[in-house]
Amino acid sequence: MIERKQGTLFFSGGTIALEPNPEYASISIGKSAVRSLALSLADTLFPYGIYVGQVLIADHVKRETYYDPDRIVDVFWDAYIKKDQKEIIFKES
């Protein structure tokens, strides 16, 4: 990707990285680490024309809910097309 000066990397995570829950401490630590990696890569690879984005999902992914995977994939696609955000929070209002 660096040689071609183009490319995209995506990460998915959870808002538990932003709002830790003691009942899910081990998951929130892992999600926070992935978030940090994604943000670091976004800054590091941007000068090479490589887009790094992540979608933090605020609840369990489940079909026929707001968190339906078909809806979430649209968020990733929109991010791929626009390439204007390093991090997107996917949360029901």
mmCIF file with all atom_site columns, C-alpha atoms in Angstrom:
data_model
loop_
_atom_site.group_PDB
_atom_site.id
_atom_site.type_symbol
_atom_site.label_atom_id
_atom_site.label_alt_id
_atom_site.label_comp_id
_atom_site.label_asym_id
_atom_site.label_entity_id
_atom_site.label_seq_id
_atom_site.pdbx_PDB_ins_code
_atom_site.Cartn_x
_atom_site.Cartn_y
_atom_site.Cartn_z
_atom_site.occupancy
_atom_site.B_iso_or_equiv
_atom_site.pdbx_formal_charge
_atom_site.auth_seq_id
_atom_site.auth_comp_id
_atom_site.auth_asym_id
_atom_site.auth_atom_id
_atom_site.pdbx_PDB_model_num
ATOM 1  C CA . MET A 1 1  ? 0.000   0.000  0.000  1.00 0.00 ? 1  MET A CA 1
ATOM 2  C CA . ILE A 1 2  ? 2.784   2.416  0.841  1.00 0.00 ? 2  ILE A CA 1
ATOM 3  C CA . GLU A 1 3  ? 4.493   1.797  -2.501 1.00 0.00 ? 3  GLU A CA 1
ATOM 4  C CA . ARG A 1 4  ? 1.213   2.365  -4.371 1.00 0.00 ? 4  ARG A CA 1
ATOM 5  C CA . LYS A 1 5  ? 0.360   5.366  -2.164 1.00 0.00 ? 5  LYS A CA 1
ATOM 6  C CA . GLN A 1 6  ? -3.201  4.148  -1.736 1.00 0.00 ? 6  GLN A CA 1
ATOM 7  C CA . GLY A 1 7  ? -5.218  1.739  0.320  1.00 0.00 ? 7  GLY A CA 1
ATOM 8  C CA . THR A 1 8  ? -7.706  1.400  3.110  1.00 0.00 ? 8  THR A CA 1
ATOM 9  C CA . LEU A 1 9  ? -7.631  -0.347 6.475  1.00 0.00 ? 9  LEU A CA 1
ATOM 10 C CA . PHE A 1 10 ? -10.752 -0.736 8.589  1.00 0.00 ? 10 PHE A CA 1
ATOM 11 C CA . PHE A 1 11 ? -11.196 -1.681 12.214 1.00 0.00 ? 11 PHE A CA 1
ATOM 12 C CA . SER A 1 12 ? -14.391 -2.406 14.065 1.00 0.00 ? 12 SER A CA 1
ATOM 13 C CA . GLY A 1 13 ? -14.717 -1.930 17.759 1.00 0.00 ? 13 GLY A CA 1
ATOM 14 C CA . GLY A 1 14 ? -17.117 -1.016 20.478 1.00 0.00 ? 14 GLY A CA 1
ATOM 15 C CA . THR A 1 15 ? -17.965 2.116  22.362 1.00 0.00 ? 15 THR A CA 1
ATOM 16 C CA . ILE A 1 16 ? -16.939 0.179  25.443 1.00 0.00 ? 16 ILE A CA 1
ATOM 17 C CA . ALA A 1 17 ? -13.470 1.474  24.524 1.00 0.00 ? 17 ALA A CA 1
ATOM 18 C CA . LEU A 1 18 ? -14.793 4.956  25.367 1.00 0.00 ? 18 LEU A CA 1
ATOM 19 C CA . GLU A 1 19 ? -17.139 4.040  28.217 1.00 0.00 ? 19 GLU A CA 1
ATOM 20 C CA . PRO A 1 20 ? -15.630 1.137  30.198 1.00 0.00 ? 20 PRO A CA 1
ATOM 21 C CA . ASN A 1 21 ? -17.936 -1.157 32.132 1.00 0.00 ? 21 ASN A CA 1
ATOM 22 C CA . PRO A 1 22 ? -16.545 -3.048 35.160 1.00 0.00 ? 22 PRO A CA 1
ATOM 23 C CA . GLU A 1 23 ? -18.561 -6.126 34.176 1.00 0.00 ? 23 GLU A CA 1
ATOM 24 C CA . TYR A 1 24 ? -16.712 -6.246 30.844 1.00 0.00 ? 24 TYR A CA 1
ATOM 25 C CA . ALA A 1 25 ? -13.281 -4.988 31.922 1.00 0.00 ? 25 ALA A CA 1
ATOM 26 C CA . SER A 1 26 ? -11.255 -7.416 29.821 1.00 0.00 ? 26 SER A CA 1
ATOM 27 C CA . ILE A 1 27 ? -13.231 -6.598 26.669 1.00 0.00 ? 27 ILE A CA 1
ATOM 28 C CA . SER A 1 28 ? -12.975 -2.846 27.224 1.00 0.00 ? 28 SER A CA 1
ATOM 29 C CA . ILE A 1 29 ? -9.189  -3.110 27.617 1.00 0.00 ? 29 ILE A CA 1
ATOM 30 C CA . GLY A 1 30 ? -8.912  -4.971 24.331 1.00 0.00 ? 30 GLY A CA 1
ATOM 31 C CA . LYS A 1 31 ? -11.254 -2.587 22.504 1.00 0.00 ? 31 LYS A CA 1
ATOM 32 C CA . SER A 1 32 ? -9.297  0.391  23.849 1.00 0.00 ? 32 SER A CA 1
ATOM 33 C CA . ALA A 1 33 ? -6.056  -1.130 22.561 1.00 0.00 ? 33 ALA A CA 1
ATOM 34 C CA . VAL A 1 34 ? -7.511  -1.698 19.086 1.00 0.00 ? 34 VAL A CA 1
ATOM 35 C CA . ARG A 1 35 ? -8.873  1.849  19.053 1.00 0.00 ? 35 ARG A CA 1
ATOM 36 C CA . SER A 1 36 ? -5.459  3.241  19.967 1.00 0.00 ? 36 SER A CA 1
ATOM 37 C CA . LEU A 1 37 ? -3.797  1.166  17.250 1.00 0.00 ? 37 LEU A CA 1
ATOM 38 C CA . ALA A 1 38 ? -6.299  2.308  14.623 1.00 0.00 ? 38 ALA A CA 1
ATOM 39 C CA . LEU A 1 39 ? -5.917  5.986  15.530 1.00 0.00 ? 39 LEU A CA 1
ATOM 40 C CA . SER A 1 40 ? -2.125  5.685  15.520 1.00 0.00 ? 40 SER A CA 1
ATOM 41 C CA . LEU A 1 41 ? -2.118  3.953  12.142 1.00 0.00 ? 41 LEU A CA 1
ATOM 42 C CA . ALA A 1 42 ? -4.485  6.577  10.742 1.00 0.00 ? 42 ALA A CA 1
ATOM 43 C CA . ASP A 1 43 ? -2.050  9.353  11.630 1.00 0.00 ? 43 ASP A CA 1
ATOM 44 C CA . THR A 1 44 ? 1.022   7.387  10.549 1.00 0.00 ? 44 THR A CA 1
ATOM 45 C CA . LEU A 1 45 ? -0.322  6.210  7.185  1.00 0.00 ? 45 LEU A CA 1
ATOM 46 C CA . PHE A 1 46 ? -2.236  9.328  6.114  1.00 0.00 ? 46 PHE A CA 1
ATOM 47 C CA . PRO A 1 47 ? 0.853   10.941 4.515  1.00 0.00 ? 47 PRO A CA 1
ATOM 48 C CA . TYR A 1 48 ? 1.201   7.823  2.336  1.00 0.00 ? 48 TYR A CA 1
ATOM 49 C CA . GLY A 1 49 ? -2.329  8.119  0.957  1.00 0.00 ? 49 GLY A CA 1
ATOM 50 C CA . ILE A 1 50 ? -3.637  5.257  3.074  1.00 0.00 ? 50 ILE A CA 1
ATOM 51 C CA . TYR A 1 51 ? -6.957  5.732  4.828  1.00 0.00 ? 51 TYR A CA 1
ATOM 52 C CA . VAL A 1 52 ? -7.487  4.057  8.198  1.00 0.00 ? 52 VAL A CA 1
ATOM 53 C CA . GLY A 1 53 ? -10.955 4.190  9.694  1.00 0.00 ? 53 GLY A CA 1
ATOM 54 C CA . GLN A 1 54 ? -12.844 2.502  12.456 1.00 0.00 ? 54 GLN A CA 1
ATOM 55 C CA . VAL A 1 55 ? -16.454 2.074  13.441 1.00 0.00 ? 55 VAL A CA 1
ATOM 56 C CA . LEU A 1 56 ? -17.217 1.815  17.148 1.00 0.00 ? 56 LEU A CA 1
ATOM 57 C CA . ILE A 1 57 ? -20.500 -0.036 17.595 1.00 0.00 ? 57 ILE A CA 1
ATOM 58 C CA . ALA A 1 58 ? -22.505 0.874  20.689 1.00 0.00 ? 58 ALA A CA 1
ATOM 59 C CA . ASP A 1 59 ? -24.343 -2.420 21.252 1.00 0.00 ? 59 ASP A CA 1
ATOM 60 C CA . HIS A 1 60 ? -24.504 -6.067 20.270 1.00 0.00 ? 60 HIS A CA 1
ATOM 61 C CA . VAL A 1 61 ? -24.728 -6.739 16.546 1.00 0.00 ? 61 VAL A CA 1
ATOM 62 C CA . LYS A 1 62 ? -28.012 -8.497 15.857 1.00 0.00 ? 62 LYS A CA 1
ATOM 63 C CA . ARG A 1 63 ? -30.153 -8.923 12.772 1.00 0.00 ? 63 ARG A CA 1
ATOM 64 C CA . GLU A 1 64 ? -33.447 -7.038 12.536 1.00 0.00 ? 64 GLU A CA 1
ATOM 65 C CA . THR A 1 65 ? -32.350 -4.419 15.083 1.00 0.00 ? 65 THR A CA 1
ATOM 66 C CA . TYR A 1 66 ? -30.738 -1.025 14.730 1.00 0.00 ? 66 TYR A CA 1
ATOM 67 C CA . TYR A 1 67 ? -27.431 -2.915 14.988 1.00 0.00 ? 67 TYR A CA 1
ATOM 68 C CA . ASP A 1 68 ? -28.174 -5.168 12.030 1.00 0.00 ? 68 ASP A CA 1
ATOM 69 C CA . PRO A 1 69 ? -24.962 -6.089 10.182 1.00 0.00 ? 69 PRO A CA 1
ATOM 70 C CA . ASP A 1 70 ? -26.502 -4.953 6.889  1.00 0.00 ? 70 ASP A CA 1
ATOM 71 C CA . ARG A 1 71 ? -26.916 -1.471 8.356  1.00 0.00 ? 71 ARG A CA 1
ATOM 72 C CA . ILE A 1 72 ? -23.418 -1.464 9.821  1.00 0.00 ? 72 ILE A CA 1
ATOM 73 C CA . VAL A 1 73 ? -21.832 -2.407 6.495  1.00 0.00 ? 73 VAL A CA 1
ATOM 74 C CA . ASP A 1 74 ? -23.410 0.717  5.009  1.00 0.00 ? 74 ASP A CA 1
ATOM 75 C CA . VAL A 1 75 ? -21.529 2.789  7.591  1.00 0.00 ? 75 VAL A CA 1
ATOM 76 C CA . PHE A 1 76 ? -18.253 1.178  6.528  1.00 0.00 ? 76 PHE A CA 1
ATOM 77 C CA . TRP A 1 77 ? -19.072 1.731  2.851  1.00 0.00 ? 77 TRP A CA 1
ATOM 78 C CA . ASP A 1 78 ? -19.897 5.391  3.446  1.00 0.00 ? 78 ASP A CA 1
ATOM 79 C CA . ALA A 1 79 ? -16.617 5.808  5.346  1.00 0.00 ? 79 ALA A CA 1
ATOM 80 C CA . TYR A 1 80 ? -14.749 4.169  2.480  1.00 0.00 ? 80 TYR A CA 1
ATOM 81 C CA . ILE A 1 81 ? -16.296 6.520  -0.063 1.00 0.00 ? 81 ILE A CA 1
ATOM 82 C CA . LYS A 1 82 ? -15.810 9.724  1.973  1.00 0.00 ? 82 LYS A CA 1
ATOM 83 C CA . LYS A 1 83 ? -12.555 8.900  3.801  1.00 0.00 ? 83 LYS A CA 1
ATOM 84 C CA . ASP A 1 84 ? -13.064 11.931 6.025  1.00 0.00 ? 84 ASP A CA 1
ATOM 85 C CA . GLN A 1 85 ? -13.272 10.417 9.536  1.00 0.00 ? 85 GLN A CA 1
ATOM 86 C CA . LYS A 1 86 ? -10.827 8.317  11.504 1.00 0.00 ? 86 LYS A CA 1
ATOM 87 C CA . GLU A 1 87 ? -13.510 7.182  13.910 1.00 0.00 ? 87 GLU A CA 1
ATOM 88 C CA . ILE A 1 88 ? -17.267 6.782  13.575 1.00 0.00 ? 88 ILE A CA 1
ATOM 89 C CA . ILE A 1 89 ? -19.564 6.092  16.512 1.00 0.00 ? 89 ILE A CA 1
ATOM 90 C CA . PHE A 1 90 ? -22.477 3.896  15.456 1.00 0.00 ? 90 PHE A CA 1
ATOM 91 C CA . LYS A 1 91 ? -25.095 4.449  18.130 1.00 0.00 ? 91 LYS A CA 1
ATOM 92 C CA . GLU A 1 92 ? -28.854 4.533  18.160 1.00 0.00 ? 92 GLU A CA 1
ATOM 93 C CA . SER A 1 93 ? -30.142 7.998  19.076 1.00 0.00 ? 93 SER A CA 1
#
